[in-house]
Each structure stands twice: as structure tokens, then as C-alpha cells.
Coordinates of C-alpha atoms and ligand atoms in Angstrom, one line a residue:
M1 CA 88.4 102.6 107.8
I2 CA 89.7 99.9 106.1
I3 CA 93.1 99.2 104.1
D4 CA 92.8 98.5 101.2
G5 CA 96.0 96.6 100.4
R6 CA 94.9 95.4 96.6
K7 CA 94.1 99.0 95.6
I8 CA 97.5 100.3 96.9
A9 CA 99.4 97.1 95.8
Q10 CA 97.8 97.9 92.5
D11 CA 99.1 101.3 92.5
L12 CA 102.6 100.3 92.4
R13 CA 102.9 97.3 90.1
T14 CA 101.2 100.5 88.1
D15 CA 103.3 103.2 89.0
M16 CA 106.8 100.3 87.9
A17 CA 105.3 99.5 84.4
T18 CA 104.9 102.6 83.8
Q19 CA 108.6 102.7 84.7
V20 CA 109.8 100.1 83.3
A21 CA 108.4 100.6 79.8
L22 CA 111.4 102.8 80.0
F23 CA 113.5 100.7 80.6
G24 CA 116.0 99.2 77.8
R25 CA 116.6 95.9 79.2
K26 CA 114.3 94.4 81.8
P27 CA 114.8 93.6 85.9
G28 CA 115.2 90.6 86.3
L29 CA 113.7 87.8 88.9
A30 CA 114.6 84.4 89.3
V31 CA 112.4 82.1 91.4
I32 CA 113.6 78.8 92.8
L33 CA 111.4 76.8 94.1
V34 CA 112.4 72.8 95.4
G35 CA 108.9 70.5 95.4
D36 CA 105.8 71.0 94.9
D37 CA 104.7 72.0 97.7
P38 CA 100.7 73.5 96.8
A39 CA 100.6 77.3 99.3
S40 CA 104.3 77.5 97.6
S41 CA 103.1 76.3 94.3
V42 CA 100.6 78.7 94.9
Y43 CA 102.7 81.7 96.1
V44 CA 105.6 81.1 93.3
R45 CA 102.8 81.1 90.0
N46 CA 100.9 84.9 92.0
K47 CA 105.0 86.1 92.3
G48 CA 106.1 85.1 88.7
N49 CA 101.9 86.6 87.5
A50 CA 103.0 90.0 89.0
C51 CA 106.8 90.5 87.2
E52 CA 104.6 90.0 83.8
E53 CA 102.4 92.4 84.5
V54 CA 105.0 95.1 85.3
G55 CA 106.8 94.2 82.5
F56 CA 109.9 92.0 84.2
Y57 CA 112.3 89.5 83.0
T58 CA 110.9 86.5 85.2
E59 CA 112.8 82.9 85.9
K60 CA 110.4 79.6 87.2
I61 CA 112.6 77.0 89.0
N62 CA 111.2 74.1 89.1
K63 CA 113.4 71.3 91.6
P64 CA 112.3 67.6 92.3
N65 CA 112.1 67.6 96.0
D66 CA 115.2 65.1 96.9
I67 CA 117.4 68.2 95.8
T68 CA 121.1 67.9 97.2
Q69 CA 122.2 71.3 99.0
A70 CA 124.8 70.9 96.5
E71 CA 123.0 71.9 93.3
L72 CA 121.0 74.1 95.6
L73 CA 124.2 76.5 96.5
A74 CA 125.3 76.0 92.7
E75 CA 121.5 76.9 90.4
I76 CA 121.5 79.7 93.4
E77 CA 125.7 80.3 92.2
R78 CA 124.7 80.0 88.8
L79 CA 121.7 83.4 89.1
N80 CA 124.1 85.2 91.5
N81 CA 126.1 84.5 88.2
D82 CA 123.2 86.1 85.2
D83 CA 123.4 89.1 84.6
R84 CA 119.4 88.9 83.6
V85 CA 119.1 88.5 87.4
D86 CA 118.6 91.7 90.0
G87 CA 116.7 89.8 92.5
I88 CA 117.2 85.8 93.8
L89 CA 114.5 84.7 95.8
V90 CA 114.3 80.5 97.1
Q91 CA 110.5 80.5 98.6
L92 CA 110.2 78.8 102.2
P93 CA 110.7 76.0 103.6
L94 CA 112.3 73.7 102.4
P95 CA 112.5 70.4 102.2
K96 CA 114.3 69.1 106.1
H97 CA 117.3 67.8 104.8
L98 CA 118.1 71.1 102.9
D99 CA 119.6 74.2 105.6
A100 CA 118.0 77.2 104.4
N101 CA 120.0 79.2 105.9
Q102 CA 123.5 78.4 104.5
V103 CA 120.7 79.0 101.4
I104 CA 120.3 82.3 102.4
E105 CA 123.6 83.6 102.9
T106 CA 124.7 82.0 99.6
I107 CA 122.7 84.5 97.7
D108 CA 124.4 87.4 96.6
P109 CA 123.3 90.2 99.2
T110 CA 122.3 92.7 96.4
K111 CA 120.5 90.3 94.4
D112 CA 118.5 89.0 98.5
V113 CA 115.4 91.6 97.0
D114 CA 113.7 89.1 99.6
G115 CA 115.5 91.0 102.4
F116 CA 117.1 87.6 104.7
H117 CA 120.5 87.5 104.3
S118 CA 122.8 88.7 107.3
E119 CA 124.4 91.8 105.7
N120 CA 121.0 93.1 104.7
I121 CA 119.5 92.7 107.7
G122 CA 121.8 93.5 109.7
K123 CA 122.4 96.9 107.3
L124 CA 118.4 97.6 108.6
M125 CA 119.0 97.1 112.7
Q126 CA 121.7 99.9 111.8
N127 CA 118.9 102.4 109.8
K128 CA 121.0 102.1 106.8
P129 CA 118.9 99.5 105.1
F130 CA 119.3 98.3 100.6
L131 CA 117.4 95.2 100.3
R132 CA 114.2 95.0 103.1
P133 CA 111.8 91.6 104.1
C134 CA 109.1 92.2 102.3
T135 CA 106.0 92.0 104.6
P136 CA 107.3 94.2 107.1
K137 CA 108.0 96.8 104.4
G138 CA 104.6 96.0 102.7
V139 CA 103.3 96.9 105.7
M140 CA 105.0 100.5 106.3
T141 CA 103.4 101.3 102.6
L142 CA 100.6 100.3 104.4
L143 CA 100.8 102.6 107.0
A144 CA 102.3 105.6 105.2
A145 CA 98.5 105.3 103.2
T146 CA 97.0 106.1 105.9
G147 CA 98.4 109.3 106.4
V148 CA 98.6 108.8 110.5
D149 CA 102.5 109.5 112.1
L150 CA 104.5 106.6 113.6
V151 CA 107.1 108.7 115.2
G152 CA 106.7 108.3 119.3
K153 CA 103.6 106.0 118.3
N154 CA 103.1 103.0 120.8
C155 CA 103.7 100.1 118.7
V156 CA 103.3 95.7 119.4
V157 CA 104.2 93.1 117.6
V158 CA 103.0 89.9 117.9
G159 CA 105.8 87.9 117.1
A160 CA 109.4 87.7 116.0
S161 CA 109.5 85.4 113.5
N162 CA 112.6 86.8 111.1
I163 CA 110.2 86.0 108.0
V164 CA 108.6 89.0 109.5
G165 CA 107.7 90.2 113.4
R166 CA 111.5 89.8 113.7
P167 CA 111.9 93.0 110.9
M168 CA 108.3 94.2 111.5
A169 CA 109.9 95.6 114.8
M170 CA 113.0 97.2 113.0
E171 CA 111.0 98.5 110.5
L172 CA 108.6 100.3 113.5
L173 CA 112.1 101.6 115.1
N174 CA 113.6 103.8 112.2
A175 CA 110.2 105.1 112.5
R176 CA 110.9 106.3 116.1
A177 CA 108.4 105.1 117.0
T178 CA 108.3 103.2 120.6
V179 CA 108.0 99.4 119.8
T180 CA 107.4 96.0 122.7
I181 CA 108.0 92.8 120.8
C182 CA 106.2 90.6 122.6
H183 CA 105.2 86.0 121.2
S184 CA 104.4 82.8 123.1
K185 CA 105.4 83.2 126.1
T186 CA 104.6 87.3 127.2
Q187 CA 102.9 87.3 130.1
D188 CA 99.4 88.7 129.0
L189 CA 100.2 89.7 125.9
P190 CA 95.3 91.2 126.2
N191 CA 97.3 94.5 128.8
K192 CA 100.6 94.7 126.6
L193 CA 97.7 95.2 123.4
K194 CA 95.6 97.8 125.5
Q195 CA 99.0 100.3 125.2
A196 CA 99.3 100.1 121.7
D197 CA 98.1 102.7 119.4
I198 CA 99.2 100.2 116.2
V199 CA 99.2 96.5 116.5
V200 CA 100.6 94.0 113.9
T201 CA 99.8 90.4 114.8
A202 CA 102.2 87.6 112.3
V203 CA 101.1 84.4 114.9
G204 CA 99.9 82.2 112.8
I205 CA 96.5 81.7 115.3
A206 CA 93.8 82.0 113.4
Q207 CA 91.0 85.0 115.2
M208 CA 93.5 85.1 118.1
I209 CA 93.3 88.1 118.4
Q210 CA 89.6 89.6 119.9
G211 CA 88.7 93.2 120.1
E212 CA 88.2 93.5 123.3
W213 CA 92.5 93.7 123.3
I214 CA 92.4 96.0 121.4
K215 CA 92.5 100.3 121.8
Q216 CA 90.2 102.8 121.0
G217 CA 91.6 104.0 117.6
A218 CA 94.4 102.0 116.6
I219 CA 96.3 100.9 113.2
V220 CA 95.3 97.2 113.4
I221 CA 97.8 95.3 110.7
D222 CA 97.2 91.6 110.4
V223 CA 100.1 89.6 108.5
G224 CA 98.1 85.7 109.3
I225 CA 97.3 83.9 107.0
N226 CA 94.6 81.2 108.1
R227 CA 92.5 78.7 106.5
L228 CA 89.5 77.2 108.9
D229 CA 87.5 74.5 108.6
N230 CA 85.5 75.6 106.2
G231 CA 87.9 75.9 103.6
S232 CA 87.8 80.4 104.1
L233 CA 91.2 83.1 104.8
V234 CA 91.0 84.5 108.2
G235 CA 93.6 85.9 109.6
D236 CA 95.4 86.3 113.3
V237 CA 92.8 89.5 114.3
D238 CA 89.1 88.7 115.2
F239 CA 88.1 91.7 112.6
E240 CA 83.9 92.1 113.1
S241 CA 84.9 92.1 116.4
A242 CA 88.3 95.3 116.8
E243 CA 87.0 96.6 113.2
K244 CA 84.4 97.8 115.8
V245 CA 87.1 99.3 118.1
A246 CA 90.3 100.4 115.2
S247 CA 90.1 103.9 113.2
W248 CA 92.1 101.7 111.0
I249 CA 92.1 98.0 110.0
T250 CA 93.4 95.3 107.3
P251 CA 91.6 92.5 106.0
V252 CA 92.1 89.2 105.5
P253 CA 92.3 88.7 103.1
G254 CA 93.2 91.7 100.4
G255 CA 95.0 93.4 103.1
V256 CA 99.2 92.8 104.1
G257 CA 98.6 89.5 101.5
P258 CA 99.0 91.8 98.0
M259 CA 101.6 94.0 99.3
T260 CA 104.2 91.1 99.7
I261 CA 104.3 90.8 96.5
A262 CA 104.5 94.1 95.6
T263 CA 106.9 94.7 97.5
L264 CA 108.9 91.8 96.5
L265 CA 109.0 93.7 92.5
E266 CA 110.1 97.2 94.0
N267 CA 112.9 95.6 95.7
T268 CA 114.3 93.5 92.2
L269 CA 113.7 97.8 90.7
I270 CA 115.6 98.9 93.9
A271 CA 118.2 95.5 93.3
Y272 CA 118.1 95.9 89.3
K273 CA 118.7 100.5 90.2
A274 CA 121.6 99.5 92.3
R275 CA 122.9 96.9 89.7
E276 CA 122.7 99.4 85.9
E277 CA 124.2 102.3 88.7
K278 CA 127.2 100.2 88.9
Ligands
GUN301 N1 107.4 81.6 102.5 C1 106.4 82.4 103.4 N2 106.5 84.1 103.3 C2 107.8 84.4 102.0 C3 108.5 85.5 102.1 O1 108.8 86.2 102.4 N3 110.0 85.1 100.9 C4 110.2 83.2 101.1 N4 111.2 83.1 100.1 N5 109.6 82.6 100.7 C5 108.3 82.3 102.1

């Protein structure tokens, strides 16, 4: 069966729009884009559109490619102190001359709707999460939609990035699954995958994961978004062969992708409610 990320994301947005319509002050999200990378520009535009759909206040801040580290940090400080803004997101990757880690650490952790600040990552690791990284949290929402109990399940996460693989593994551990993290140096990946009841892939290599590596009846969540030479978008998983063995599988596009932005809005709502309660 196919997990319909578009529908699940739309349901989340509809639910949030209903809540927000009753609020006195709107939840606010500021998105900073440095430079004019085409893919990043599309993501930032989509984030802005999603905010408007659910009735959030949104501020899109475009900065030139040659902005200095000090100027960027000053912009974040301004947003840290702006009461209309509940969430701050700096679109990654940043130009090479900027220190992304220092940028992330400068965001007020209570406004860190990406969940990348060390304080929020630390809370996730301690199983006391506050703002959780959007893509892994969105994957947990998709897994919940299958109705499958994760407790004690063998999960294999392929990829160990700070944005997806590592927080994904913590999410699954917090759900009391047994978690294996694989990466580019893992020996005999097919054999590791064959043990998995749940596979989450975030490697960025088109159609690398073959259906014959997947255990019969496994759940397959494909975080990869890769463009083929012919222009079409595909995941890390060879969908055609994997679909035949999986019990549940996410398509690309239309699986995890729409969930990342819907979850960003969820996080902004969580940050908003935390500020309103203060
Ligand atoms: N670039 C790719 N994914 C992400 C994300 O989740 N957040 C931000 N800020 N930048 C990204």
C-alpha cells in the first residue's frame, strides 16, 4: 500500500488552519534565504505559500550571496527579539564563507523550528523533545498513519546526516524500536536491510536501494529526492521493485516531501503556543 504524504500533509494543514482561525495573534514564521540557489528558492517559496494557506504571519528575508557572518547573525538577533516571529528558519545549505553551525546556534532555541540547535537535538536525545527536526518528525507522522506498532521493531536508517539520519534514528529509538544506522562505509548493506521491518533511506543516490534487499512485508520510507537526467524526480529506493515486497511504501514525489513543510508549520504552532503560555 502507498502512504499518501500529500493527503496526510493536507489534513495537517487543514487542522492547523482551523485552529489558527480562532487565535487573536497569528503564529509567525521568518524564513531567511541567502543567495539565489534555484532549489533553495523553490523550497523557501513553498514554505511561504504553506504559511499563508494556514493563516500564519510570514516574513521572507532574501539576503545577498556575499552577506557577512556578522550581518547574518545580526539579522537572526533581530528576529530573536521580534514578538511577531515564533519560528526562525535559515535555509541550508549556506554559501561556503558562512559558518552554518554558528548561525544555527544563534537562533533562540525556543524559535528553532528546524530543531537543529544543539539544545533541541540534546532534548531529542534525552527523549524529552521540544522542537524536533521536521523531516524525521514528518516520517514519524507517516509511520503513525500506517497504524503499525513500532515497539521492538527492527528499523534500519540509511544515512547519518544531522538533518535526517541521526535525528531519524533517535525518533525511532524514542518510539522504542531497535535501530541500526547505516552509511556509506557500512559493509553488506543488503544484508542489513534484509533484517529490517522498517527502512528509512536518506542517501541522495537515485534508485540505489533494490527491492530484493527489502524483507517481505517491510515498511519503506524514502526520504531521497533525486533528479534523473531526463528531469524526473525519483527517490533512493527503486520504487518499482520495492513496491512488490513492501507492505507500505512512500512514493517520490508525494511521500515524505510534503510532510517536511507541514511539520515545519506544526513546529511553528508548537513554538507559538509555548510563547503564548509564557
Ligand atoms: N535544506 C534542506 N533541508 C532543510 C531543512 O529541513 N531545513 C533547512 N533550514 N534547510 C534545509
